[in-house]
Tab-separated table of C-alpha atoms in Angstrom:
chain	number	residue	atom	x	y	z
I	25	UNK	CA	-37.743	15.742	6.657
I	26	UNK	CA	-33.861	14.312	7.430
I	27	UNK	CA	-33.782	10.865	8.875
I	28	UNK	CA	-30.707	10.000	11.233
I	29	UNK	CA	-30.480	5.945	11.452
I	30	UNK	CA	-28.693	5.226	14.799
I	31	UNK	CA	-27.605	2.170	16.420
I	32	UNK	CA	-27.140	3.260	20.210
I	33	UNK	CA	-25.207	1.081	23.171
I	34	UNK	CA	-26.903	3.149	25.755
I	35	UNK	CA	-30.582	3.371	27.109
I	36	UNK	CA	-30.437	6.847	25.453
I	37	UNK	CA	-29.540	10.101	22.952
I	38	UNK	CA	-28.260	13.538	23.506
I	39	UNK	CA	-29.137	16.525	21.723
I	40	UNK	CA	-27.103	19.470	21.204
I	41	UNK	CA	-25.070	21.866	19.310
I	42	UNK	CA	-21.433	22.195	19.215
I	43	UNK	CA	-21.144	25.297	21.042
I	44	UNK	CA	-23.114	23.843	23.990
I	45	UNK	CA	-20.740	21.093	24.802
I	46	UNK	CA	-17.362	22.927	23.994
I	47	UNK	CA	-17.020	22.993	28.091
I	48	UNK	CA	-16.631	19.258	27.971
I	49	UNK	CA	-12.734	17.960	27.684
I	50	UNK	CA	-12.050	15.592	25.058
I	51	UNK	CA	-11.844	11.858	26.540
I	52	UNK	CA	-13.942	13.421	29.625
I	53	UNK	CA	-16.163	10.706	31.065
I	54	UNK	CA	-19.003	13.668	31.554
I	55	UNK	CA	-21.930	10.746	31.315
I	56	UNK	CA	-20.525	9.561	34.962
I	57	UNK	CA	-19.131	13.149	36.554
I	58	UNK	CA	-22.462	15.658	35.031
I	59	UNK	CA	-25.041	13.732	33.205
I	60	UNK	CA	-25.427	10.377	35.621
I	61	UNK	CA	-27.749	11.796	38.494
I	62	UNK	CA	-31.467	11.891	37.201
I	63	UNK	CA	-31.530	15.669	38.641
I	64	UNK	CA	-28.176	16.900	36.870
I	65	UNK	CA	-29.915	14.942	33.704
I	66	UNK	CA	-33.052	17.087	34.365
I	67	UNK	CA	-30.811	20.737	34.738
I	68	UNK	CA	-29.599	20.237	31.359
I	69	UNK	CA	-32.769	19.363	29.528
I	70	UNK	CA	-34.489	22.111	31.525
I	71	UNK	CA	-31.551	24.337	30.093
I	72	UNK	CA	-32.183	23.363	26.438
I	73	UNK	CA	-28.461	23.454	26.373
I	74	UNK	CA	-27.436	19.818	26.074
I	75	UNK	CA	-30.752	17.824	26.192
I	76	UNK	CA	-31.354	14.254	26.615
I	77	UNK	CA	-34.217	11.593	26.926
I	78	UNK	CA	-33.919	7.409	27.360
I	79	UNK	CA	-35.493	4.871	24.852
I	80	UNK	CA	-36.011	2.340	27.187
I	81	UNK	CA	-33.616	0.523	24.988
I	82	UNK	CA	-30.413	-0.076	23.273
I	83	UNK	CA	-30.764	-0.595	19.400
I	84	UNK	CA	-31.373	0.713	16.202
I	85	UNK	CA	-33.635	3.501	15.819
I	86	UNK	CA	-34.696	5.602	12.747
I	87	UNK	CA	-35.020	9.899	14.363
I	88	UNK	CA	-37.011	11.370	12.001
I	89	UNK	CA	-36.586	15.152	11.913
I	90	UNK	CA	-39.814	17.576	10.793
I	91	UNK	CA	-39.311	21.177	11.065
I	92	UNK	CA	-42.703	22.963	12.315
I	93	UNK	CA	-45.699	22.045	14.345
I	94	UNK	CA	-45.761	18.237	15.061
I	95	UNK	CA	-49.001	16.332	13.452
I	96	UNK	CA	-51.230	16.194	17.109
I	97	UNK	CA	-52.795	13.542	15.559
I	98	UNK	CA	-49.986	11.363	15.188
I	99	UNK	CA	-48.769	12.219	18.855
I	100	UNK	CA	-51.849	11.639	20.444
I	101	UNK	CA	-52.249	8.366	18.733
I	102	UNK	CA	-48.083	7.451	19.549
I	103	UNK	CA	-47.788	5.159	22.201
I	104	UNK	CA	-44.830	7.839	23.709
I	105	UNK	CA	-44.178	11.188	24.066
I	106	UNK	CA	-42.644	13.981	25.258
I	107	UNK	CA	-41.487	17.860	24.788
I	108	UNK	CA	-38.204	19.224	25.252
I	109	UNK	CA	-36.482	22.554	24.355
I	110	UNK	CA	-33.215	23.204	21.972
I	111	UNK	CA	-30.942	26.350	21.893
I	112	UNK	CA	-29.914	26.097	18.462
I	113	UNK	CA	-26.308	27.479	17.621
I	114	UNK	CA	-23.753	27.609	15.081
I	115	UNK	CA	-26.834	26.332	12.629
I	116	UNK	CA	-26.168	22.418	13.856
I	117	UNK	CA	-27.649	20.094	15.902
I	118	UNK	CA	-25.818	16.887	16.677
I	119	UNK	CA	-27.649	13.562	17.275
I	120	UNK	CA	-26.067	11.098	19.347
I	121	UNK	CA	-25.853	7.909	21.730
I	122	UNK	CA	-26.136	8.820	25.431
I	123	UNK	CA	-23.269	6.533	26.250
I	124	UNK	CA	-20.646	8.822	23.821
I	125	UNK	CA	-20.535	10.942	26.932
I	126	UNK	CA	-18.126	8.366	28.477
I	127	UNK	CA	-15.346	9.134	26.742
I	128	UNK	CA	-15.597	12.556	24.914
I	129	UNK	CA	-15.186	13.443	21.259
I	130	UNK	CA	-16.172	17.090	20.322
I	131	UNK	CA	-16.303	15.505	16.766
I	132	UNK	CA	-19.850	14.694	15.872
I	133	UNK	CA	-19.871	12.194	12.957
I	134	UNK	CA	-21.381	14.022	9.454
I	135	UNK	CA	-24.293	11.793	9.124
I	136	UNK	CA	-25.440	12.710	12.639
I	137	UNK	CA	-25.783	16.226	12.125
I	138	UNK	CA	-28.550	18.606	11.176
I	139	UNK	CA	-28.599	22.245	9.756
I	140	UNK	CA	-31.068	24.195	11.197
I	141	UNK	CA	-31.718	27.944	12.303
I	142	UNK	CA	-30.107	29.966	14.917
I	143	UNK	CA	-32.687	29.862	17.146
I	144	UNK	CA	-34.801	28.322	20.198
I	145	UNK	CA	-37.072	25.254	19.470
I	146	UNK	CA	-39.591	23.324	21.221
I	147	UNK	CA	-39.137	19.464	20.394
I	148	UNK	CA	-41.797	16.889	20.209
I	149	UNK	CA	-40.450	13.072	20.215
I	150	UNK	CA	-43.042	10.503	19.538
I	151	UNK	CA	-42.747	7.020	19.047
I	152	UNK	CA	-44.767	3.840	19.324
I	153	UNK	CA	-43.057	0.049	19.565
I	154	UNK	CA	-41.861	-1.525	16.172
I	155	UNK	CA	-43.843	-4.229	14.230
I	156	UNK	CA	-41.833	-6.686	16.543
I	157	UNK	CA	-42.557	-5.103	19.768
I	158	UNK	CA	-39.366	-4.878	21.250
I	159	UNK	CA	-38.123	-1.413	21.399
I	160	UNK	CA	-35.096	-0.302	19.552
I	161	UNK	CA	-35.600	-3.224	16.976
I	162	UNK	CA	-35.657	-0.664	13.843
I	163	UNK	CA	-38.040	1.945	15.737
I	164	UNK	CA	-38.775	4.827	14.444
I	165	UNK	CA	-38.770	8.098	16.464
I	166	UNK	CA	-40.227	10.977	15.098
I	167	UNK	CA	-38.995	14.751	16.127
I	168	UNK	CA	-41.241	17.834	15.456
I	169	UNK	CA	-38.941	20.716	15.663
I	170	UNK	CA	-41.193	23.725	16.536
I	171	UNK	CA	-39.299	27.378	16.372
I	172	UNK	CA	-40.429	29.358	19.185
I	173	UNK	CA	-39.288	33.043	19.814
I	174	UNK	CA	-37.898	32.301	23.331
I	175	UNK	CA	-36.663	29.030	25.547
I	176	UNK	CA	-39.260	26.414	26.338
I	177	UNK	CA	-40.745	26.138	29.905
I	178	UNK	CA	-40.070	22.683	30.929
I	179	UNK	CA	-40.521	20.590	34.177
I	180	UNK	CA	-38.198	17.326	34.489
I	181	UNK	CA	-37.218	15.811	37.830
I	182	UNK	CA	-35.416	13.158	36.063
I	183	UNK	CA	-34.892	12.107	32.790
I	184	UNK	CA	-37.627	12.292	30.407
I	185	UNK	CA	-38.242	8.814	29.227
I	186	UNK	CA	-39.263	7.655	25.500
I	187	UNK	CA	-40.822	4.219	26.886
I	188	UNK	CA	-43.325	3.301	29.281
């Protein structure tokens, strides 16, 4: 398991590898020109290229990463949940806020990235409200990183939402 502590200004977190964003200028606002309409958001999860999906919340959340099948206990009994798809590249996957598509860095900070396999994965995110009951205070988000031999089949019409 590899934890990624996050404090996000946005109302969500983007997915990705490096070679799936190297389109995007640096300084680009890409969050208001590509990733703002809830359909353009739903293209690129769909695409498993650069995927996405709100919290409901900004805050501080805890991403905990599992590689395999996710415990179906656990997600049945999470209060939120959702699957999503990853094309894996370059053995990295970069965890970050939502709003750092405003202005454009290529440079994903050490601590938010992951090694992983070359490969295609389906994700499971599952999360439940903190002790406190306000989301983003501390909450932990747990990812199930599934390796699959091909890219997910997804349906989104908007963007896939964490919260209720």
């Amino acid at each position: 398991m590899r934890e990624v502590a996050l404090d996000i200004r946005g109302l969500g977190l983007i997915l990705y590898s490096p070679p799936a964003v190297a389109h995007i200028p640096e300084g680009a606002d890409y969050l208001r020109s590509d990733f703002w309409n809830p359909a353009d958001v739903a293209r690129h999860v769909m695409e498993c290229q650069l995927t996405a999906f709100a919290t409901g919340s900004p805050g501080s959340f805890r991403f905990r990463f599992t590689e395999g099948l996710p415990d179906e206990a656990a997600v049945q009994a999470a209060a939120f949940k959702l699957r999503l798809g990853l094309h894996v590249r370059s053995g990295t996957i970069c965890v970050r806020d939502l709003y750092d598509l405003m202005e454009w860095s290529a440079e994903c900070p050490a601590p938010q990235q992951l090694r992983a396999a070359d490969g295609w994965y389906r994700l499971t995110v599952f999360s439940s409200p903190p002790p406190s009951g306000i989301l983003g205070d501390g909450q932990v988000v747990e990812v199930a990183l599934e390796r699959v031999s091909h890219k997910p089949a997804l349906q989104w019409e908007g963007v896939p939402p964490l919260h209720s």
